[in-house]
C-alpha positions as a LaTeX table, in Angstrom:
\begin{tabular}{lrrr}
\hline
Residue & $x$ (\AA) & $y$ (\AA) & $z$ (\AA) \\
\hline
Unk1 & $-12.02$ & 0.72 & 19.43 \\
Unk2 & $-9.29$ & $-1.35$ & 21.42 \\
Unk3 & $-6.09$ & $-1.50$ & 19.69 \\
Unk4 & $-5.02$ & $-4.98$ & 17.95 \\
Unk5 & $-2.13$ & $-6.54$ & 19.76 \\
Unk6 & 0.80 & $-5.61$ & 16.90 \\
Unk7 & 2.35 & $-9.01$ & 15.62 \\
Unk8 & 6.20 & $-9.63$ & 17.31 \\
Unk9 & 7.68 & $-8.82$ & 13.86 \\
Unk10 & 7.27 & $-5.24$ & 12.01 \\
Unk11 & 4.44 & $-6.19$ & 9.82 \\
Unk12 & 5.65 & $-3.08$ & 7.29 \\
Unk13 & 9.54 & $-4.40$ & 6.97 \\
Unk14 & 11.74 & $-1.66$ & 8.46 \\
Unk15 & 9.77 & 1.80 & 7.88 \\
Unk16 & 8.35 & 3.81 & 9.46 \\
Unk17 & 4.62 & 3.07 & 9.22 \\
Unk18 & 4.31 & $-0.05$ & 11.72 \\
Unk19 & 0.92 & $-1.68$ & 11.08 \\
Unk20 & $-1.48$ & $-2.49$ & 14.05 \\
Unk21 & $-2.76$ & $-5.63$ & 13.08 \\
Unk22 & $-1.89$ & $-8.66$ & 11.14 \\
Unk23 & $-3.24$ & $-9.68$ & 7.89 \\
Unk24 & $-5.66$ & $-12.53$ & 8.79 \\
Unk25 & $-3.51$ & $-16.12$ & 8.01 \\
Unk26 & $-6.39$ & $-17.66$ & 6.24 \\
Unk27 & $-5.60$ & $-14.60$ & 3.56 \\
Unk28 & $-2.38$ & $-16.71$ & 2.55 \\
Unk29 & $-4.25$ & $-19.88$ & 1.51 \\
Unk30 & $-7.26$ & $-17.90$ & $-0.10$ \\
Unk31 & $-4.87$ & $-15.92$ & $-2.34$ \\
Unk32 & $-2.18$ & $-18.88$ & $-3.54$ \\
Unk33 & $-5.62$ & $-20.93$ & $-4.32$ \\
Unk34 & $-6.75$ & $-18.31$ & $-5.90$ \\
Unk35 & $-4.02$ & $-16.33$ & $-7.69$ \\
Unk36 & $-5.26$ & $-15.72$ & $-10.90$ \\
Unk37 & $-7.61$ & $-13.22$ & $-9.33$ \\
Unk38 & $-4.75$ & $-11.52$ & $-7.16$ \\
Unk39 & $-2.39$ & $-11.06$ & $-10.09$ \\
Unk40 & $-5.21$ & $-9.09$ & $-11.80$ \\
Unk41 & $-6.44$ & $-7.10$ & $-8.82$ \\
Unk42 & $-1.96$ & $-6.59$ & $-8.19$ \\
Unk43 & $-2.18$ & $-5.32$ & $-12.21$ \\
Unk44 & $-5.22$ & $-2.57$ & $-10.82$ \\
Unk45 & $-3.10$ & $-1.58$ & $-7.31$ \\
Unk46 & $-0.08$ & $-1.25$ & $-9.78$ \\
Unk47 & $-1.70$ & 1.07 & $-12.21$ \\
Unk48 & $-3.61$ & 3.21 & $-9.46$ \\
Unk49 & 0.14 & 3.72 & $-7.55$ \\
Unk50 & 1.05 & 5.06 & $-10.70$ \\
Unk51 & $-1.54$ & 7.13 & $-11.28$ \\
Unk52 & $-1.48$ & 8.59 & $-7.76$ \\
Unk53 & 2.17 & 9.06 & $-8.09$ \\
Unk54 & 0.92 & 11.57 & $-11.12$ \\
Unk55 & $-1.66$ & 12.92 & $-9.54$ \\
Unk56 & 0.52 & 14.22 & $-5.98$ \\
Unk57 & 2.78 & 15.79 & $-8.29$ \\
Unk58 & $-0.32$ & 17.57 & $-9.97$ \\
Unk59 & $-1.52$ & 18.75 & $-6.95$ \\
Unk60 & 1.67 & 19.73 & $-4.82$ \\
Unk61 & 4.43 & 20.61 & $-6.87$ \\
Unk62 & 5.39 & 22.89 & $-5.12$ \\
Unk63 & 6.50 & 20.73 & $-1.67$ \\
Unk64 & 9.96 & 20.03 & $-1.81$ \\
Unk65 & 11.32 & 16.91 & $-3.14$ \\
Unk66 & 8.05 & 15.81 & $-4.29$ \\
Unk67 & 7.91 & 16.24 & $-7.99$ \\
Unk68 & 10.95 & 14.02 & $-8.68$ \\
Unk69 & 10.23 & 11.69 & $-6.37$ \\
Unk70 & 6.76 & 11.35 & $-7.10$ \\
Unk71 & 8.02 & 11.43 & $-11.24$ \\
Unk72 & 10.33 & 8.09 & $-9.98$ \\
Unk73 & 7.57 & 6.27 & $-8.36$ \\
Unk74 & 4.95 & 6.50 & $-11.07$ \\
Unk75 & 8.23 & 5.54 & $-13.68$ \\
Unk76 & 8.80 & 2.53 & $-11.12$ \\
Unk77 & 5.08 & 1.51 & $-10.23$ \\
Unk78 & 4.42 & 1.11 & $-14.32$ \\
Unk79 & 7.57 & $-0.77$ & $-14.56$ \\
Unk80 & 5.49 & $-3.36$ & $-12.05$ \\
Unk81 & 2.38 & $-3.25$ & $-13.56$ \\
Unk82 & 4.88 & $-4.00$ & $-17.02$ \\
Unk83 & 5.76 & $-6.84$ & $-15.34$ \\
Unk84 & 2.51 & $-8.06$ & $-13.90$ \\
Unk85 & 1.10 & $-7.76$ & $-16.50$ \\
Unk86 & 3.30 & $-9.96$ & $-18.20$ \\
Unk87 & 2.67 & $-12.86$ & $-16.23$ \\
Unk88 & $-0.51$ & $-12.20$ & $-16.63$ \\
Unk89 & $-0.41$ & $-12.29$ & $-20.36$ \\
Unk90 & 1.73 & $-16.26$ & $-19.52$ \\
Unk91 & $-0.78$ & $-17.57$ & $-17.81$ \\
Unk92 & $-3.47$ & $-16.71$ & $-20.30$ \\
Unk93 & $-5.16$ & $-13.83$ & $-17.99$ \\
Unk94 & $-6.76$ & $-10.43$ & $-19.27$ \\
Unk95 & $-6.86$ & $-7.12$ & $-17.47$ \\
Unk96 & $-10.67$ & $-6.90$ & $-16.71$ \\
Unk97 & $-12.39$ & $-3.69$ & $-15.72$ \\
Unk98 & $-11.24$ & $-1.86$ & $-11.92$ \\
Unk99 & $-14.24$ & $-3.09$ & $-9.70$ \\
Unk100 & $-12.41$ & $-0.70$ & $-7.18$ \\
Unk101 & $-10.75$ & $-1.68$ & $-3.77$ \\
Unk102 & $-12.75$ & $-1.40$ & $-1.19$ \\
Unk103 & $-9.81$ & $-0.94$ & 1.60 \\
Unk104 & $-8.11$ & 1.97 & $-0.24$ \\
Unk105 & $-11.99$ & 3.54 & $-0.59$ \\
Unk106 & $-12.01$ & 2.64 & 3.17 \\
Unk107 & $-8.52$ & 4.67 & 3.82 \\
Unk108 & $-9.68$ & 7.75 & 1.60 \\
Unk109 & $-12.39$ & 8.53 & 3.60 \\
Unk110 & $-9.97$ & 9.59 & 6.71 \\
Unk111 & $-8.47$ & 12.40 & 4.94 \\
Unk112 & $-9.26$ & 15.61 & 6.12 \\
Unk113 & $-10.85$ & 18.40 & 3.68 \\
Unk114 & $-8.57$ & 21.66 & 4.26 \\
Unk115 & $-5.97$ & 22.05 & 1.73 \\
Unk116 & $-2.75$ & 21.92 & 4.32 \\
Unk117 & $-4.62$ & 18.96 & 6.31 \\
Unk118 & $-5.73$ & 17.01 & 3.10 \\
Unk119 & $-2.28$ & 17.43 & 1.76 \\
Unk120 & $-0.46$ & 15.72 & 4.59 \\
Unk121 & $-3.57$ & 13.10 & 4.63 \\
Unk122 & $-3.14$ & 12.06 & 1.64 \\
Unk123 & 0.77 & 11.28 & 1.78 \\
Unk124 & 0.33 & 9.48 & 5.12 \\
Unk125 & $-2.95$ & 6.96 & 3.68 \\
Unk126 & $-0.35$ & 6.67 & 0.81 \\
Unk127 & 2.45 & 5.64 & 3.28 \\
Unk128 & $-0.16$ & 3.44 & 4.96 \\
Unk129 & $-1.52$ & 1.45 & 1.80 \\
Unk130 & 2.26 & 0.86 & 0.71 \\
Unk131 & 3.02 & $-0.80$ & 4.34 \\
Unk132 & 0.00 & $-2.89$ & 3.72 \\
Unk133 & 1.04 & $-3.75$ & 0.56 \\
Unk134 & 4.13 & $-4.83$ & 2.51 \\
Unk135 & 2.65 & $-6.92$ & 3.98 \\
Unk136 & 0.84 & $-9.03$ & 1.73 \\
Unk137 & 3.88 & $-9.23$ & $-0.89$ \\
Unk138 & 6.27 & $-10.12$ & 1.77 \\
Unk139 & 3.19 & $-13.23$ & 2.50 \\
Unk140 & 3.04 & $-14.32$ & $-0.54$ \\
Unk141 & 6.95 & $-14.24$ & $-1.18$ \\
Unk142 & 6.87 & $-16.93$ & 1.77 \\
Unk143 & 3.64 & $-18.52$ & 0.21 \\
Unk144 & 4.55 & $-19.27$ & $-3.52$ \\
Unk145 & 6.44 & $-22.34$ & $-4.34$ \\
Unk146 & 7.71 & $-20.90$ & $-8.15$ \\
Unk147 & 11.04 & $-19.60$ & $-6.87$ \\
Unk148 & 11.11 & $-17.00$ & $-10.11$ \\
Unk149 & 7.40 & $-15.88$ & $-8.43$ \\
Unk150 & 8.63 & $-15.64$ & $-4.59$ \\
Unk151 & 11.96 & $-13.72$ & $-5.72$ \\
Unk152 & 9.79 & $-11.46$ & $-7.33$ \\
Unk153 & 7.24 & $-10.62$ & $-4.71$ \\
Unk154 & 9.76 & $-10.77$ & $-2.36$ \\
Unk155 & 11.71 & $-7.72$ & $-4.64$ \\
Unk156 & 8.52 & $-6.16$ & $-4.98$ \\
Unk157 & 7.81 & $-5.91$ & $-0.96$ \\
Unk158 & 11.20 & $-4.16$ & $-0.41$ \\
Unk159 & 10.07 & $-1.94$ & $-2.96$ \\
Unk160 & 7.00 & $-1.16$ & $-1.07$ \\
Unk161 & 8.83 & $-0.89$ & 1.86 \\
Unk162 & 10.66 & 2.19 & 0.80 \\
Unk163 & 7.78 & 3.62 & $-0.52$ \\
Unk164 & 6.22 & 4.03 & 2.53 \\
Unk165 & 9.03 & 5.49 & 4.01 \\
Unk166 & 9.30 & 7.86 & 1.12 \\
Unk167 & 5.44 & 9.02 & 1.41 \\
Unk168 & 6.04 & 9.17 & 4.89 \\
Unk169 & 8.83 & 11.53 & 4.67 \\
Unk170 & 7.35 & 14.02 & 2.74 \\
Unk171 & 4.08 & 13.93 & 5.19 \\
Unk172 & 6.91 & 15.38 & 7.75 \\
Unk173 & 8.14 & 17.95 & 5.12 \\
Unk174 & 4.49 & 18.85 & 4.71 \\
Unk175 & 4.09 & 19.35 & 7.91 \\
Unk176 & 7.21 & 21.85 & 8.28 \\
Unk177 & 9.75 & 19.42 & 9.94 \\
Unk178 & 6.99 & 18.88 & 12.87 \\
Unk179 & 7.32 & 14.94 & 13.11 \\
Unk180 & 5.45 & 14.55 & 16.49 \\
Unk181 & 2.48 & 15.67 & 14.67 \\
Unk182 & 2.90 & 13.55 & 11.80 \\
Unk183 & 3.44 & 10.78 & 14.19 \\
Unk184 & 0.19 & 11.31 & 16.33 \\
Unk185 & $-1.80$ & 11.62 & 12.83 \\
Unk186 & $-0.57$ & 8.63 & 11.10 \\
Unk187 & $-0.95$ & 6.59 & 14.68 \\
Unk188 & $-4.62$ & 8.04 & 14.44 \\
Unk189 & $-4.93$ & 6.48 & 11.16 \\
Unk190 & $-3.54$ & 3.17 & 11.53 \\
Unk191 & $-5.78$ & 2.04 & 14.37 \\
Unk192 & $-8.61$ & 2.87 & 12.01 \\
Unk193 & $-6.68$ & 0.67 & 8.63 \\
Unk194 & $-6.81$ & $-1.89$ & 11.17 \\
Unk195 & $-10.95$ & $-1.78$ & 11.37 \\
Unk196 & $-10.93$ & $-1.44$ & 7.58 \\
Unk197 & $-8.77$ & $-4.38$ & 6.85 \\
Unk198 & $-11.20$ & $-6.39$ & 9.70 \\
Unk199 & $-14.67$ & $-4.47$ & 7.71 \\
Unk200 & $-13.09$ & $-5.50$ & 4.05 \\
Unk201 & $-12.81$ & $-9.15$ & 5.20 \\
Unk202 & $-11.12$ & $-11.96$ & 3.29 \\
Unk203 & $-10.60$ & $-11.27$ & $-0.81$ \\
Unk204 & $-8.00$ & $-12.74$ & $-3.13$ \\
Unk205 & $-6.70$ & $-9.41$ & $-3.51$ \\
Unk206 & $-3.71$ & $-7.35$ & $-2.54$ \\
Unk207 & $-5.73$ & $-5.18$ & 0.22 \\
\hline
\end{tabular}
């Protein structure tokens, strides 16, 4: 697969994990006509950031820096479901069952099966969804016209911005200090997000 020409403008903010291609700009205008159905699907991504959060510091507790970090994130990623939620529950909306996100399902399937490969996998399709994320938050803090909604999106994007420098770091730490291998891996990975974002197509959704 040919690379995507990368837009002029880190698509991730300032991290580290640059993204390959743009989101689509008829994703804008689908998601601020429909953005009911994002808020809910944002509740989901919120709740399953969380729960990963939980779920690295299950598994590798023993990597340093991870368990407090990872206790932080899932402390800060309820905080903006908390939040979403709350708009939510102001415009009248319900939190309806996960139908599952097909991009993350899309991203999962890269990781690798041995325990040291799967471990620094995992952090670095973590570090990849949150520069995604990026992404679409920083779009729809352009997008919205309710100042109070932009400023938050626009706080929530920065947020996701050092998360995937954060998950990105610790891929590194996993990997003994050995960045150039990190850096090949996660390069690996990203030309792939960018056939899964293409494969997923259009949703009023986060990813």
């Amino acid at each position: 697969m040919s690379r995507p020409t990368p837009s002029r403008r880190p698509l991730s903010g300032e991290g580290p994990v640059i993204l390959h291609a743009a989101t689509d700009p008829r994703w804008l205008p689908l998601a601020l006509e429909r953005f009911d159905e994002v808020l809910v699907d944002h509740a989901h991504c919120e709740k399953k950031a969380a729960a990963n959060a939980l779920s690295m510091l299950q598994a590798y507790p023993d990597l340093p820096g991870l368990p407090s970090q990872m206790a932080r994130l899932a402390r800060e990623e309820s905080a903006h479901l908390a939040r979403v939620l709350d708009l939510m529950a102001a415009r009248g909306l319900t939190l309806t069952k996960d139908a599952g996100d097909p991009y993350a399902q899309g991203l999962q399937k890269l990781i690798r099966t041995p325990a040291t490969e799967r471990r620094m996998d995992r952090l670095l399709v973590a570090a990849v969804i949150e520069a995604r994320s990026c992404e679409r938050l920083s779009l729809l803090a352009e997008g919205l016209t309710d100042p109070a909604l932009a400023r938050f999106y626009g706080e929530l994007a920065q947020s996701e911005d050092g998360h995937q420098s954060l998950f990105y770091r610790l891929a590194v730490t996993a990997a003994g200090g050995e960045e150039a291998g990190v850096k090949e891996r996660l390069e690996w990975m990203l030309e792939r997000e960018a056939q899964v974002v293409t494969d997923v197509g259009l949703r009023a959704a986060i990813h």
